[in-house]
PDB file of C-alpha atoms in Angstrom:
ATOM      1  CA  MET Z  22      -0.519  18.563   9.207  1.00 76.00           C
ATOM      2  CA  GLN Z  23       1.289  19.379   5.995  1.00 86.00           C
ATOM      3  CA  VAL Z  24      -0.377  18.009   2.847  1.00 89.00           C
ATOM      4  CA  ASN Z  25       2.728  16.025   1.827  1.00 88.00           C
ATOM      5  CA  ASP Z  26       2.804  14.344   5.249  1.00 88.00           C
ATOM      6  CA  MET Z  27      -0.911  13.519   5.001  1.00 90.00           C
ATOM      7  CA  LEU Z  28      -0.521  11.984   1.549  1.00 92.00           C
ATOM      8  CA  ARG Z  29       2.505   9.992   2.719  1.00 90.00           C
ATOM      9  CA  ILE Z  30       0.582   8.598   5.711  1.00 89.00           C
ATOM     10  CA  LEU Z  31      -2.358   7.718   3.461  1.00 92.00           C
ATOM     11  CA  SER Z  32      -0.044   6.280   0.750  1.00 92.00           C
ATOM     12  CA  VAL Z  33      -1.772   8.374  -1.906  1.00 93.00           C
ATOM     13  CA  ASP Z  34      -0.387   9.458  -5.266  1.00 92.00           C
ATOM     14  CA  PRO Z  35      -1.217  13.181  -5.543  1.00 92.00           C
ATOM     15  CA  GLY Z  36      -1.898  12.825  -9.271  1.00 91.00           C
ATOM     16  CA  GLN Z  37      -4.788  10.450  -8.533  1.00 91.00           C
ATOM     17  CA  LEU Z  38      -6.711  12.902  -6.336  1.00 95.00           C
ATOM     18  CA  PRO Z  39      -9.885  14.496  -7.751  1.00 94.00           C
ATOM     19  CA  ALA Z  40      -9.674  18.221  -8.474  1.00 94.00           C
ATOM     20  CA  ALA Z  41     -11.561  20.511  -6.098  1.00 94.00           C
ATOM     21  CA  PRO Z  42     -13.467  23.634  -7.147  1.00 88.00           C
ATOM     22  CA  GLY Z  43     -11.125  25.826  -5.110  1.00 85.00           C
ATOM     23  CA  PRO Z  44      -9.230  26.005  -1.837  1.00 84.00           C
ATOM     24  CA  THR Z  45     -12.324  26.601   0.325  1.00 87.00           C
ATOM     25  CA  PRO Z  46     -15.364  24.563  -0.719  1.00 87.00           C
ATOM     26  CA  THR Z  47     -18.813  25.380   0.604  1.00 87.00           C
ATOM     27  CA  ALA Z  48     -20.381  23.180   3.248  1.00 88.00           C
ATOM     28  CA  ALA Z  49     -22.857  21.952   0.640  1.00 90.00           C
ATOM     29  CA  GLU Z  50     -20.027  20.911  -1.711  1.00 91.00           C
ATOM     30  CA  ALA Z  51     -18.282  19.033   1.098  1.00 90.00           C
ATOM     31  CA  PHE Z  52     -21.491  17.359   2.256  1.00 90.00           C
ATOM     32  CA  ALA Z  53     -22.268  16.290  -1.311  1.00 91.00           C
ATOM     33  CA  ARG Z  54     -19.058  14.230  -1.236  1.00 92.00           C
ATOM     34  CA  ILE Z  55     -19.810  12.403   2.036  1.00 92.00           C
ATOM     35  CA  GLY Z  56     -23.604  12.517   2.205  1.00 89.00           C
ATOM     36  CA  ARG Z  57     -26.038   9.911   0.907  1.00 88.00           C
ATOM     37  CA  ASN Z  58     -23.622   8.429  -1.668  1.00 92.00           C
ATOM     38  CA  PRO Z  59     -20.166   9.027  -0.207  1.00 94.00           C
ATOM     39  CA  GLN Z  60     -17.046   9.078  -2.318  1.00 95.00           C
ATOM     40  CA  PRO Z  61     -14.536   6.307  -1.595  1.00 96.00           C
ATOM     41  CA  CYS Z  62     -11.717   6.932   0.870  1.00 95.00           C
ATOM     42  CA  VAL Z  63      -8.580   7.883  -1.088  1.00 95.00           C
ATOM     43  CA  ALA Z  64      -6.543   5.408   0.962  1.00 94.00           C
ATOM     44  CA  CYS Z  65      -8.699   2.282   1.176  1.00 94.00           C
ATOM     45  CA  GLY Z  66     -11.854   2.726  -0.921  1.00 94.00           C
ATOM     46  CA  ARG Z  67     -14.355   2.429   1.940  1.00 94.00           C
ATOM     47  CA  PRO Z  68     -17.102   5.079   2.034  1.00 95.00           C
ATOM     48  CA  ALA Z  69     -15.683   8.434   3.123  1.00 95.00           C
ATOM     49  CA  THR Z  70     -16.978  10.043   6.315  1.00 93.00           C
ATOM     50  CA  ALA Z  71     -14.820  13.175   6.080  1.00 93.00           C
ATOM     51  CA  THR Z  72     -13.454  15.309   3.310  1.00 93.00           C
ATOM     52  CA  SER Z  73     -11.139  18.249   2.949  1.00 91.00           C
ATOM     53  CA  VAL Z  74      -9.470  20.252   0.227  1.00 93.00           C
ATOM     54  CA  ALA Z  75      -5.707  20.570   0.142  1.00 92.00           C
ATOM     55  CA  ASP Z  76      -3.503  22.629  -2.137  1.00 93.00           C
ATOM     56  CA  VAL Z  77      -1.324  19.813  -3.440  1.00 93.00           C
ATOM     57  CA  PRO Z  78       2.059  21.043  -4.683  1.00 90.00           C
ATOM     58  CA  GLY Z  79       2.258  20.770  -8.457  1.00 91.00           C
ATOM     59  CA  VAL Z  80      -1.404  19.713  -8.734  1.00 93.00           C
ATOM     60  CA  GLY Z  81      -3.545  22.432  -7.128  1.00 93.00           C
ATOM     61  CA  PRO Z  82      -6.653  22.137  -4.934  1.00 95.00           C
ATOM     62  CA  CYS Z  83      -7.756  18.509  -4.529  1.00 95.00           C
ATOM     63  CA  TRP Z  84     -10.408  16.687  -2.550  1.00 96.00           C
ATOM     64  CA  ILE Z  85      -9.063  14.298   0.078  1.00 95.00           C
ATOM     65  CA  ASP Z  86     -11.952  12.013   1.049  1.00 96.00           C
ATOM     66  CA  LYS Z  87     -11.270   9.818   4.092  1.00 95.00           C
ATOM     67  CA  CYS Z  88     -13.026   7.048   6.018  1.00 93.00           C
ATOM     68  CA  THR Z  89     -13.093   7.496   9.807  1.00 91.00           C
ATOM     69  CA  PRO Z  90      -9.931   5.476  10.567  1.00 91.00           C
ATOM     70  CA  HIS Z  91      -7.946   7.344   7.901  1.00 91.00           C
ATOM     71  CA  MET Z  92      -9.340  10.702   9.045  1.00 91.00           C
ATOM     72  CA  ILE Z  93      -8.104   9.912  12.556  1.00 88.00           C
ATOM     73  CA  ALA Z  94      -4.758   8.731  11.193  1.00 88.00           C
ATOM     74  CA  VAL Z  95      -4.047  12.155   9.724  1.00 88.00           C
ATOM     75  CA  THR Z  96      -5.413  14.235  12.591  1.00 83.00           C
ATOM     76  CA  LYS Z  97      -2.750  16.543  13.989  1.00 63.00           C
ATOM     77  CA  GLU Z  98      -0.798  14.903  16.782  1.00 52.00           C
ATOM     78  CA  ALA Z  99      -1.159  17.986  18.971  1.00 44.00           C
ATOM     79  CA  THR Z 100      -4.962  17.718  19.036  1.00 48.00           C
ATOM     80  CA  THR Z 101      -7.188  15.309  20.884  1.00 51.00           C
ATOM     81  CA  GLY Z 102      -8.461  13.870  17.599  1.00 51.00           C
ATOM     82  CA  VAL Z 103     -11.769  15.736  17.837  1.00 53.00           C
ATOM     83  CA  PRO Z 104     -12.433  18.072  14.888  1.00 53.00           C
ATOM     84  CA  GLN Z 105     -12.367  21.804  15.591  1.00 61.00           C
ATOM     85  CA  SER Z 106     -15.631  23.422  16.665  1.00 66.00           C
ATOM     86  CA  GLU Z 107     -15.805  25.541  13.491  1.00 70.00           C
ATOM     87  CA  THR Z 108     -15.639  22.424  11.338  1.00 71.00           C
ATOM     88  CA  LEU Z 109     -18.328  20.768  13.432  1.00 72.00           C
ATOM     89  CA  ALA Z 110     -20.578  23.813  13.127  1.00 76.00           C
ATOM     90  CA  THR Z 111     -20.143  23.840   9.335  1.00 78.00           C
ATOM     91  CA  LEU Z 112     -20.915  20.130   9.041  1.00 77.00           C
ATOM     92  CA  ARG Z 113     -23.891  20.402  11.394  1.00 77.00           C
ATOM     93  CA  ALA Z 114     -25.329  23.253   9.292  1.00 80.00           C
ATOM     94  CA  ALA Z 115     -24.890  21.293   6.056  1.00 81.00           C
ATOM     95  CA  VAL Z 116     -26.527  18.204   7.558  1.00 80.00           C
ATOM     96  CA  ARG Z 117     -29.474  20.222   8.858  1.00 82.00           C
ATOM     97  CA  GLU Z 118     -29.845  21.999   5.508  1.00 83.00           C
ATOM     98  CA  ALA Z 119     -29.982  18.623   3.763  1.00 83.00           C
ATOM     99  CA  GLY Z 120     -32.552  17.321   6.258  1.00 82.00           C
ATOM    100  CA  VAL Z 121     -30.436  14.288   7.130  1.00 76.00           C
ATOM    101  CA  ASP Z 122     -30.256  12.585  10.520  1.00 73.00           C
ATOM    102  CA  ALA Z 123     -26.607  12.138  11.398  1.00 71.00           C
ATOM    103  CA  ALA Z 124     -24.292  11.412  14.288  1.00 67.00           C
ATOM    104  CA  LEU Z 125     -20.664  12.349  14.818  1.00 63.00           C
ATOM    105  CA  LEU Z 126     -18.335   9.536  15.795  1.00 63.00           C
ATOM    106  CA  THR Z 127     -15.467  10.700  17.971  1.00 57.00           C
ATOM    107  CA  ALA Z 128     -13.745   7.339  18.325  1.00 59.00           C
ATOM    108  CA  PRO Z 129     -12.325   5.060  15.650  1.00 61.00           C
ATOM    109  CA  LEU Z 130     -14.520   2.281  14.346  1.00 60.00           C
ATOM    110  CA  ALA Z 131     -13.431  -1.295  14.747  1.00 64.00           C
ATOM    111  CA  GLU Z 132     -12.319  -2.992  11.508  1.00 63.00           C
ATOM    112  CA  ALA Z 133     -15.549  -5.033  11.422  1.00 62.00           C
ATOM    113  CA  GLU Z 134     -17.623  -1.839  11.627  1.00 61.00           C
ATOM    114  CA  CYS Z 135     -15.673  -0.276   8.734  1.00 61.00           C
ATOM    115  CA  THR Z 136     -16.281  -3.216   6.417  1.00 60.00           C
ATOM    116  CA  ARG Z 137     -20.051  -2.948   6.886  1.00 55.00           C
ATOM    117  CA  GLY Z 138     -19.991   0.383   5.031  1.00 50.00           C
TER     118      GLY Z 138
END
C-alpha cells in the first residue's frame, strides 16, 4: 500500500508522525516501539502492536505505530491479512532476543478487547 493511501485510511497528518532513524530500522528498534511500553497507535492512541517505517513525501522516514485493528485496516487488499513470513521471522527473533513471551494475533480484536490495552 502506498504511504499516502495508508495515512489517508488512518486519518493521520504526516507532520505529526515521529521521525525514524532511517528507512530500514533494526528489529530491536522496531521491538522497542511495541515491546513492554508500546507507543500509541497513530490513529487512535491505543497501545501499538505493530510498527513500520515509511518514507513520507516531504517529511522523510517516519514511524507508523498501529494497534491491531489499524494494522489490519492498512494491510494490502491482495493479501490474506497475515504478515509476510520475513516480517514474522524478524519479529520472532527480536522477541526471543528480548526474552519476552509473546503471541501473534492473526484476527482482529473485538472493540472490547482493544479498550483493555
